[in-house]
N, CA and C of each residue as an Amber inpcrd file, in Angstrom:
protein
   264
 -66.4140000  33.5450000  -6.4220000 -66.5770000  32.3880000  -5.5740000
 -66.0160000  32.7410000  -4.1990000 -66.7450000  32.4360000  -3.1280000
 -66.2680000  32.7870000  -1.7760000 -65.1460000  31.8510000  -1.3190000
 -64.2460000  32.3840000  -0.4720000 -63.1510000  31.5790000   0.0770000
 -63.6820000  30.6490000   1.1530000 -63.0230000  29.4940000   1.2560000
 -63.4210000  28.5670000   2.3120000 -62.8420000  29.0480000   3.6380000
 -63.5090000  28.7000000   4.6840000 -63.0640000  29.1190000   5.9980000
 -61.8900000  28.2380000   6.4450000 -60.8930000  28.8420000   7.0530000
 -59.7370000  28.1140000   7.5580000 -60.0120000  27.7370000   9.0050000
 -59.8650000  26.4420000   9.2860000 -60.0860000  25.9870000  10.6560000
 -58.8210000  26.1150000  11.4600000 -58.9380000  26.5480000  12.6280000
 -57.7900000  26.6570000  13.5230000 -57.6280000  25.3170000  14.2450000
 -56.3850000  24.7910000  14.1990000 -56.1020000  23.5330000  14.8880000
 -55.4340000  23.8440000  16.2150000 -55.7450000  23.0460000  17.1920000
 -55.1050000  23.2190000  18.4940000 -53.6650000  22.7270000  18.4070000
 -52.7880000  23.3160000  19.1880000 -51.3860000  22.8980000  19.2000000
 -51.2890000  21.4710000  19.7200000 -50.3500000  20.7130000  19.1550000
 -50.1890000  19.3080000  19.5430000 -49.5690000  19.2240000  20.9280000
 -50.1610000  18.4380000  21.7650000 -49.5850000  18.1660000  23.0850000
 -49.4210000  16.6640000  23.2070000 -48.2010000  16.2100000  23.4750000
 -47.9850000  14.7660000  23.5850000 -48.7000000  14.1990000  24.8000000
 -49.0650000  12.9340000  24.7280000 -49.7310000  12.2920000  25.8660000
 -48.8220000  12.2930000  27.0970000 -49.4100000  12.3600000  28.2480000
 -48.6500000  12.4530000  29.4960000 -47.9850000  11.1350000  29.8760000
 -48.4410000  10.0100000  29.3360000 -47.8920000   8.7210000  29.7290000
 -46.5740000   8.3980000  29.0310000 -46.1040000   9.2290000  28.1360000
 -44.8360000   8.9880000  27.4310000 -43.6720000   9.2920000  28.3500000
 -42.5760000   8.5710000  28.1340000 -41.3630000   8.8150000  28.9060000
 -40.5750000   9.9610000  28.2840000 -39.7830000  10.5840000  29.0940000
 -38.9340000  11.6330000  28.5510000 -37.7290000  10.9900000  27.8790000
 -37.2250000  11.6320000  26.8560000 -36.1020000  11.0870000  26.1020000
 -34.8260000  11.1420000  26.9400000 -34.0340000  10.0930000  26.8160000
 -32.7670000  10.0200000  27.5340000 -31.6610000  10.4140000  26.5730000
 -30.8290000  11.3290000  26.9990000 -29.7190000  11.7490000  26.1480000
 -28.6160000  10.7000000  26.2230000 -28.1560000  10.2720000  25.0560000
 -27.1080000   9.2730000  24.9770000 -25.7910000   9.9920000  24.7500000
 -24.8040000   9.6130000  25.5320000 -23.4950000  10.2280000  25.3790000
 -22.8740000   9.7190000  24.0740000 -22.4820000  10.6200000  23.1960000
 -21.9040000  10.1510000  21.9270000 -20.5860000   9.4310000  22.1680000
 -20.4360000   8.3130000  21.5090000 -19.2270000   7.5130000  21.6650000
 -18.1500000   8.0390000  20.7280000 -16.9620000   8.1060000  21.2470000
 -15.8440000   8.5890000  20.4490000 -15.2530000   7.4730000  19.6070000
 -14.1680000   7.7510000  18.9370000 -13.5360000   6.7200000  18.1110000
 -12.9170000   5.6150000  18.9630000 -12.7090000   4.4690000  18.3610000
 -12.1270000   3.3360000  19.0710000 -10.6760000   3.6290000  19.4290000
 -10.2490000   2.9890000  20.4840000  -8.8570000   3.1170000  20.9170000
  -7.9580000   2.4320000  19.8850000  -6.7960000   2.9960000  19.6090000
  -5.9010000   2.3740000  18.6180000  -5.5040000   0.9440000  18.9820000
  -5.4480000   0.6420000  20.2780000  -5.1190000  -0.7190000  20.7010000
  -6.2110000  -1.6970000  20.2730000  -7.4600000  -1.2700000  20.3190000
  -8.5700000  -2.1280000  19.8960000  -8.4320000  -2.4740000  18.4140000
  -8.1030000  -1.4810000  17.6170000  -7.9560000  -1.7030000  16.1730000
  -6.7770000  -2.6380000  15.9020000  -5.6920000  -2.4480000  16.6540000
  -4.5190000  -3.2990000  16.4850000  -4.8380000  -4.7500000  16.8360000
  -5.5350000  -4.9550000  17.9270000  -5.9030000  -6.3190000  18.3370000
  -6.8560000  -6.9380000  17.3210000  -7.8260000  -6.1570000  16.8470000
  -8.7990000  -6.6550000  15.8690000  -8.0970000  -7.1270000  14.5950000
  -7.2330000  -6.2890000  14.0570000  -6.5140000  -6.6730000  12.8440000
  -5.5360000  -7.8110000  13.1120000  -4.9130000  -7.8110000  14.2900000
  -3.9820000  -8.8800000  14.6430000  -4.6460000 -10.2370000  14.7130000
  -5.8480000 -10.2860000  15.2670000  -6.5760000 -11.5560000  15.3630000
  -6.9440000 -12.0660000  13.9710000  -7.3640000 -11.1650000  13.0880000
  -7.7130000 -11.5960000  11.7320000  -6.4790000 -12.1060000  10.9760000
  -5.3690000 -11.4030000  11.1140000  -4.1330000 -11.8250000  10.4350000
  -3.6190000 -13.1290000  11.0410000  -3.7410000 -13.2960000  12.3620000
  -3.3150000 -14.5310000  13.0110000  -4.1160000 -15.7280000  12.5030000
  -5.4300000 -15.5480000  12.3270000  -6.2600000 -16.6200000  11.7750000
  -5.8680000 -16.9790000  10.3580000  -5.6020000 -15.9630000   9.5560000
  -5.1650000 -16.2150000   8.1850000  -3.8060000 -16.9100000   8.1680000
  -2.8840000 -16.4470000   9.0070000  -1.5560000 -17.0730000   9.0790000
  -1.6590000 -18.5200000   9.5550000  -2.5670000 -18.7930000  10.4890000
  -2.7590000 -20.1640000  10.9810000  -3.1560000 -21.0850000   9.8300000
  -4.0810000 -20.6280000   8.9980000  -4.5270000 -21.4560000   7.8820000
  -3.4290000 -21.6270000   6.8330000  -2.6840000 -20.5740000   6.5630000
  -1.6100000 -20.6660000   5.5700000  -0.5290000 -21.6240000   6.0400000
  -0.1360000 -21.5110000   7.3140000   0.8830000 -22.4220000   7.8550000
   0.3590000 -23.8470000   7.8540000  -0.9220000 -24.0310000   8.1310000
  -1.5040000 -25.3680000   8.1190000  -1.4110000 -25.9800000   6.7160000
  -1.7090000 -25.1910000   5.7000000  -1.6310000 -25.7120000   4.3390000
  -0.2010000 -26.0080000   3.9170000   0.7300000 -25.1240000   4.2810000
   2.1020000 -25.2600000   3.7970000   2.8910000 -26.2920000   4.5960000
   2.8500000 -26.2020000   5.9300000   3.7250000 -27.0500000   6.7420000
   2.9940000 -27.6940000   7.9080000   1.7030000 -27.9060000   7.7860000
   0.9370000 -28.4670000   8.8910000   1.3460000 -29.8750000   9.2870000
   1.8120000 -30.6580000   8.3370000   2.1930000 -32.0440000   8.6300000
   3.5540000 -32.1230000   9.3130000   4.3830000 -31.0970000   9.1430000
   5.7250000 -31.1050000   9.7220000   5.7710000 -30.5320000  11.1340000
   4.7410000 -29.8010000  11.5340000   4.6780000 -29.2270000  12.8810000
   3.8930000 -30.1960000  13.7570000   4.5400000 -30.7200000  14.8290000
   3.9010000 -31.7970000  15.6010000   2.5240000 -31.4410000  16.1810000
   2.3800000 -30.2770000  16.8350000   1.0810000 -29.9940000  17.4620000
   0.0030000 -29.7000000  16.4230000   0.3900000 -29.1890000  15.2620000
  -0.6140000 -28.9670000  14.2110000  -1.0230000 -30.2870000  13.5660000
  -0.1010000 -31.2080000  13.4650000  -0.4410000 -32.5240000  12.9240000
  -1.3930000 -33.2580000  13.8660000  -1.2060000 -33.0760000  15.1720000
  -2.0920000 -33.7200000  16.1480000  -3.5100000 -33.1440000  16.0950000
  -3.6190000 -31.8540000  15.7760000  -4.9410000 -31.2300000  15.7280000
  -5.7550000 -31.6810000  14.5200000  -5.1070000 -32.0100000  13.4490000
  -5.8130000 -32.4890000  12.2600000  -6.6990000 -31.4120000  11.6590000
  -7.9690000 -31.7590000  11.4540000  -8.9030000 -30.8160000  10.8340000
  -9.3490000 -29.6980000  11.7680000  -9.0090000 -29.7990000  13.0450000
  -9.3370000 -28.7270000  13.9780000  -8.5560000 -27.4540000  13.6470000
  -7.4950000 -27.5870000  12.8690000  -6.7500000 -26.4020000  12.4440000
  -7.6400000 -25.4490000  11.6410000  -8.5240000 -25.9840000  10.8400000
  -9.4440000 -25.1440000  10.0800000 -10.3940000 -24.4020000  11.0220000
 -10.8920000 -25.1010000  12.0250000 -11.7960000 -24.4660000  12.9880000
 -11.0810000 -23.3520000  13.7480000  -9.8320000 -23.5890000  14.1290000
  -9.0820000 -22.5730000  14.8650000  -8.8300000 -21.3530000  13.9810000
  -8.3730000 -21.5740000  12.7640000  -8.0970000 -20.4620000  11.8530000
  -9.3280000 -19.6440000  11.5340000 -10.4200000 -20.3180000  11.1970000
 -11.6470000 -19.6010000  10.8740000 -12.2500000 -18.9350000  12.1000000
 -12.1400000 -19.5550000  13.2700000 -12.6590000 -18.9410000  14.4960000
 -11.9110000 -17.6430000  14.8090000 -10.6040000 -17.6330000  14.6060000
  -9.8400000 -16.4140000  14.8320000 -10.2570000 -15.3160000  13.8490000
 -10.4230000 -15.6810000  12.5900000 -10.8290000 -14.6730000  11.6060000
 -12.2390000 -14.1520000  11.8850000 -13.1460000 -15.0240000  12.2810000
 -14.5130000 -14.6030000  12.5880000 -14.5330000 -13.7250000  13.8280000
 -13.7030000 -14.0470000  14.8200000 -13.6270000 -13.2060000  16.0150000
 -13.1620000 -11.8020000  15.6460000 -12.1880000 -11.7000000  14.7620000
 -11.7500000 -10.3850000  14.3060000 -12.8370000  -9.6500000  13.5430000
 -13.5640000 -10.3750000  12.7130000 -14.6580000  -9.7440000  11.9710000
 -15.7930000  -9.3000000  12.8960000 -16.0650000 -10.0540000  13.9290000
 -17.0910000  -9.6490000  14.8860000 -16.6530000  -8.4060000  15.6510000
 -15.3620000  -8.2610000  15.8590000 -14.8660000  -7.0630000  16.5360000
 -15.0650000  -5.8160000  15.6820000 -15.1430000  -5.9780000  14.3660000
 -15.3360000  -4.8050000  13.5080000 -16.6860000  -4.1600000  13.7320000
 -17.6520000  -4.8960000  14.2860000 -18.9770000  -4.3130000  14.5280000
 -18.9460000  -3.2710000  15.6380000 -17.9830000  -3.3460000  16.5450000
 -17.8800000  -2.3710000  17.6250000 -16.8380000  -1.2970000  17.3250000
 -16.2320000  -1.3760000  16.1650000 -15.2100000  -0.4160000  15.7820000
 -15.8630000   0.8950000  15.3520000 -15.3950000   2.0120000  15.9210000
 -15.9290000   3.3260000  15.5540000 -14.8300000   4.1660000  14.9910000
């Protein structure tokens, strides 16, 4: 049985209308201060909620805030968690 003929393909040339690739500078690790602040904000939010549960009625400014204490505590914890997305 005879062999089939092999077709030669032309080399691929990208279209001229494409943009050239931009080199991105690799980002290094996060600064230790960033990590400290991130963890501090999360712990502060947790501590806010714990203090609210234990002694919220005895602390005058926390008693005035009422249920806003939950919003403050959770907002601090969420802010810390959002900071983890930029942590390298």
